[in-house]
């Protein structure tokens, strides 16, 4: 386990903070077990991303066009909170149709799949072991009792607006 942890730390620390690459090149070196995308819409692929990386937290802001289907399986000790900001047509995350101010949580072993066109996303990647430990300490529960399940959280317009605004302020260049 230690060699993998050291390998991930090296990859994360050398990855650039601003990226404008292909989907595969972007995911290279990040804590993912698998990442793939297929373009299903017409036009040249555009994949723009700004990211801030740390040892236990990643913050992403991305814009992708044209319509794509993507599958990402994070490293087993990582999870993702995905907040779609804007999109054209339907935005589907793990089979669920996104609504304004939804945040999707993906912490399971199968990762997540998305289908969307002209999307603008905000996302957090979190190390699950650190999050479970913090939740256990705050709640007084045992680490084993902390479940990090896949789910959709509907924040509503008031809380959603504050959440998105704070995230955009965090990662605006």
Tab-separated table of C-alpha atoms in Angstrom:
chain	number	residue	atom	x	y	z
A	1	UNK	CA	0.000	0.000	0.000
A	2	UNK	CA	2.843	2.421	0.772
A	3	UNK	CA	4.400	2.244	-2.744
A	4	UNK	CA	1.016	3.120	-4.308
A	5	UNK	CA	0.573	6.022	-1.876
A	6	UNK	CA	4.057	7.337	-2.708
A	7	UNK	CA	3.364	6.938	-6.434
A	8	UNK	CA	0.082	8.913	-6.172
A	9	UNK	CA	1.752	11.692	-4.165
A	10	UNK	CA	4.477	12.067	-6.796
A	11	UNK	CA	1.928	12.186	-9.625
A	12	UNK	CA	-0.277	14.743	-7.919
A	13	UNK	CA	2.534	17.048	-6.897
A	14	UNK	CA	3.944	17.342	-10.421
A	15	UNK	CA	0.661	17.798	-12.267
A	16	UNK	CA	0.061	21.324	-13.629
A	17	UNK	CA	-2.571	23.584	-12.115
A	18	UNK	CA	-4.043	24.635	-15.484
A	19	UNK	CA	-4.731	22.171	-18.251
A	20	UNK	CA	-6.073	22.341	-21.802
A	21	UNK	CA	-5.462	18.824	-23.097
A	22	UNK	CA	-7.269	15.751	-24.386
A	23	UNK	CA	-9.398	13.776	-21.960
A	24	UNK	CA	-6.864	10.940	-21.657
A	25	UNK	CA	-3.875	13.246	-21.146
A	26	UNK	CA	-5.711	15.131	-18.444
A	27	UNK	CA	-6.450	12.022	-16.359
A	28	UNK	CA	-2.899	10.727	-16.717
A	29	UNK	CA	-1.181	10.806	-13.332
A	30	UNK	CA	-4.328	11.499	-11.286
A	31	UNK	CA	-5.825	9.049	-8.759
A	32	UNK	CA	-8.028	7.175	-11.229
A	33	UNK	CA	-8.119	3.472	-12.000
A	34	UNK	CA	-9.837	4.016	-15.354
A	35	UNK	CA	-11.000	6.968	-17.476
A	36	UNK	CA	-12.426	6.988	-20.970
A	37	UNK	CA	-14.649	9.174	-23.133
A	38	UNK	CA	-16.400	8.853	-26.465
A	39	UNK	CA	-17.490	11.817	-28.556
A	40	UNK	CA	-21.062	11.324	-29.795
A	41	UNK	CA	-21.710	14.853	-31.101
A	42	UNK	CA	-20.413	16.657	-34.168
A	43	UNK	CA	-17.541	19.123	-33.991
A	44	UNK	CA	-13.987	19.362	-32.759
A	45	UNK	CA	-13.531	18.156	-29.178
A	46	UNK	CA	-12.823	20.912	-26.674
A	47	UNK	CA	-11.771	19.901	-23.189
A	48	UNK	CA	-10.709	22.770	-20.939
A	49	UNK	CA	-9.937	22.364	-17.291
A	50	UNK	CA	-8.526	24.277	-14.392
A	51	UNK	CA	-7.519	22.196	-11.427
A	52	UNK	CA	-5.948	22.628	-8.047
A	53	UNK	CA	-4.389	19.492	-6.602
A	54	UNK	CA	-3.324	18.506	-3.145
A	55	UNK	CA	-2.449	15.269	-1.430
A	56	UNK	CA	-6.003	14.664	-0.153
A	57	UNK	CA	-8.175	17.041	-2.217
A	58	UNK	CA	-8.569	17.961	-5.882
A	59	UNK	CA	-10.721	20.850	-7.140
A	60	UNK	CA	-11.737	20.934	-10.822
A	61	UNK	CA	-13.554	23.329	-13.093
A	62	UNK	CA	-14.126	21.958	-16.572
A	63	UNK	CA	-15.821	22.824	-19.849
A	64	UNK	CA	-16.396	20.083	-22.414
A	65	UNK	CA	-17.937	20.172	-25.886
A	66	UNK	CA	-19.345	18.579	-28.060
A	67	UNK	CA	-21.608	15.842	-26.685
A	68	UNK	CA	-19.589	13.150	-24.908
A	69	UNK	CA	-20.062	10.013	-22.883
A	70	UNK	CA	-17.431	9.585	-20.164
A	71	UNK	CA	-16.661	6.928	-17.581
A	72	UNK	CA	-14.277	7.517	-14.688
A	73	UNK	CA	-13.351	5.057	-11.954
A	74	UNK	CA	-11.416	6.828	-9.201
A	75	UNK	CA	-8.703	5.096	-7.204
A	76	UNK	CA	-10.449	3.023	-4.470
A	77	UNK	CA	-9.512	5.569	-1.760
A	78	UNK	CA	-10.941	8.525	-3.700
A	79	UNK	CA	-14.458	9.830	-4.313
A	80	UNK	CA	-15.956	12.627	-6.408
A	81	UNK	CA	-18.565	15.318	-5.790
A	82	UNK	CA	-19.723	16.549	-9.209
A	83	UNK	CA	-21.678	19.786	-9.540
A	84	UNK	CA	-22.930	20.460	-13.075
A	85	UNK	CA	-23.145	24.242	-13.534
A	86	UNK	CA	-24.551	24.485	-17.057
A	87	UNK	CA	-25.167	22.191	-20.017
A	88	UNK	CA	-27.159	21.916	-23.238
A	89	UNK	CA	-29.865	19.260	-23.495
A	90	UNK	CA	-29.849	16.441	-20.969
A	91	UNK	CA	-27.050	15.948	-18.449
A	92	UNK	CA	-27.071	12.388	-17.144
A	93	UNK	CA	-24.886	11.259	-14.224
A	94	UNK	CA	-24.978	7.524	-13.436
A	95	UNK	CA	-28.353	7.230	-15.118
A	96	UNK	CA	-29.904	10.180	-13.243
A	97	UNK	CA	-31.055	13.269	-15.100
A	98	UNK	CA	-29.441	16.368	-13.578
A	99	UNK	CA	-31.530	19.269	-12.341
A	100	UNK	CA	-30.245	22.764	-11.569
A	101	UNK	CA	-28.220	22.828	-8.323
A	102	UNK	CA	-27.804	19.048	-8.082
A	103	UNK	CA	-24.548	17.679	-6.693
A	104	UNK	CA	-23.708	14.064	-7.428
A	105	UNK	CA	-21.608	11.964	-5.052
A	106	UNK	CA	-19.691	8.991	-6.443
A	107	UNK	CA	-17.747	6.920	-3.945
A	108	UNK	CA	-18.488	3.378	-5.056
A	109	UNK	CA	-16.129	0.911	-6.720
A	110	UNK	CA	-17.731	1.298	-10.174
A	111	UNK	CA	-16.977	5.009	-10.547
A	112	UNK	CA	-19.352	7.144	-12.574
A	113	UNK	CA	-20.562	7.756	-16.111
A	114	UNK	CA	-21.818	11.000	-17.632
A	115	UNK	CA	-23.526	11.950	-20.858
A	116	UNK	CA	-23.815	15.612	-21.729
A	117	UNK	CA	-23.257	18.370	-24.275
A	118	UNK	CA	-21.514	21.698	-23.689
A	119	UNK	CA	-21.144	21.059	-20.012
A	120	UNK	CA	-19.522	23.256	-17.398
A	121	UNK	CA	-18.704	21.318	-14.214
A	122	UNK	CA	-17.313	21.940	-10.785
A	123	UNK	CA	-15.936	18.908	-8.982
A	124	UNK	CA	-14.171	17.918	-5.801
A	125	UNK	CA	-12.040	14.810	-5.523
A	126	UNK	CA	-11.640	13.697	-1.917
A	127	UNK	CA	-9.543	11.020	-0.279
A	128	UNK	CA	-12.188	8.768	1.309
A	129	UNK	CA	-10.035	7.591	4.209
A	130	UNK	CA	-9.420	11.194	5.325
A	131	UNK	CA	-13.078	12.153	4.946
A	132	UNK	CA	-14.277	9.069	6.863
A	133	UNK	CA	-11.789	9.796	9.644
A	134	UNK	CA	-12.941	13.422	9.930
A	135	UNK	CA	-16.628	12.425	9.909
A	136	UNK	CA	-16.021	9.760	12.561
A	137	UNK	CA	-14.217	12.217	14.825
A	138	UNK	CA	-16.931	14.859	14.430
A	139	UNK	CA	-19.822	12.424	14.922
A	140	UNK	CA	-18.322	10.165	17.590
A	141	UNK	CA	-18.914	7.112	15.363
A	142	UNK	CA	-16.385	4.474	14.362
A	143	UNK	CA	-14.720	4.917	10.972
A	144	UNK	CA	-16.316	1.649	9.772
A	145	UNK	CA	-19.774	3.124	10.472
A	146	UNK	CA	-19.288	6.052	8.080
A	147	UNK	CA	-20.934	5.246	4.730
A	148	UNK	CA	-19.962	7.272	1.656
A	149	UNK	CA	-22.652	6.196	-0.779
A	150	UNK	CA	-23.423	7.253	-4.339
A	151	UNK	CA	-26.238	9.771	-4.294
A	152	UNK	CA	-27.758	12.896	-5.777
A	153	UNK	CA	-28.133	15.878	-3.461
A	154	UNK	CA	-30.633	18.518	-4.558
A	155	UNK	CA	-29.300	21.709	-2.976
A	156	UNK	CA	-32.111	24.011	-4.120
A	157	UNK	CA	-31.570	27.484	-5.518
A	158	UNK	CA	-30.528	29.346	-2.326
A	159	UNK	CA	-27.959	26.875	-0.994
A	160	UNK	CA	-26.981	25.830	-4.533
A	161	UNK	CA	-26.266	29.419	-5.581
A	162	UNK	CA	-24.027	29.966	-2.530
A	163	UNK	CA	-22.248	26.619	-3.024
A	164	UNK	CA	-21.598	27.189	-6.739
A	165	UNK	CA	-20.526	30.801	-6.194
A	166	UNK	CA	-18.037	29.764	-3.482
A	167	UNK	CA	-16.663	26.956	-5.664
A	168	UNK	CA	-16.323	29.256	-8.689
A	169	UNK	CA	-14.531	31.871	-6.574
A	170	UNK	CA	-12.140	29.165	-5.369
A	171	UNK	CA	-11.105	28.076	-8.836
A	172	UNK	CA	-11.428	31.122	-11.075
A	173	UNK	CA	-8.363	32.140	-13.014
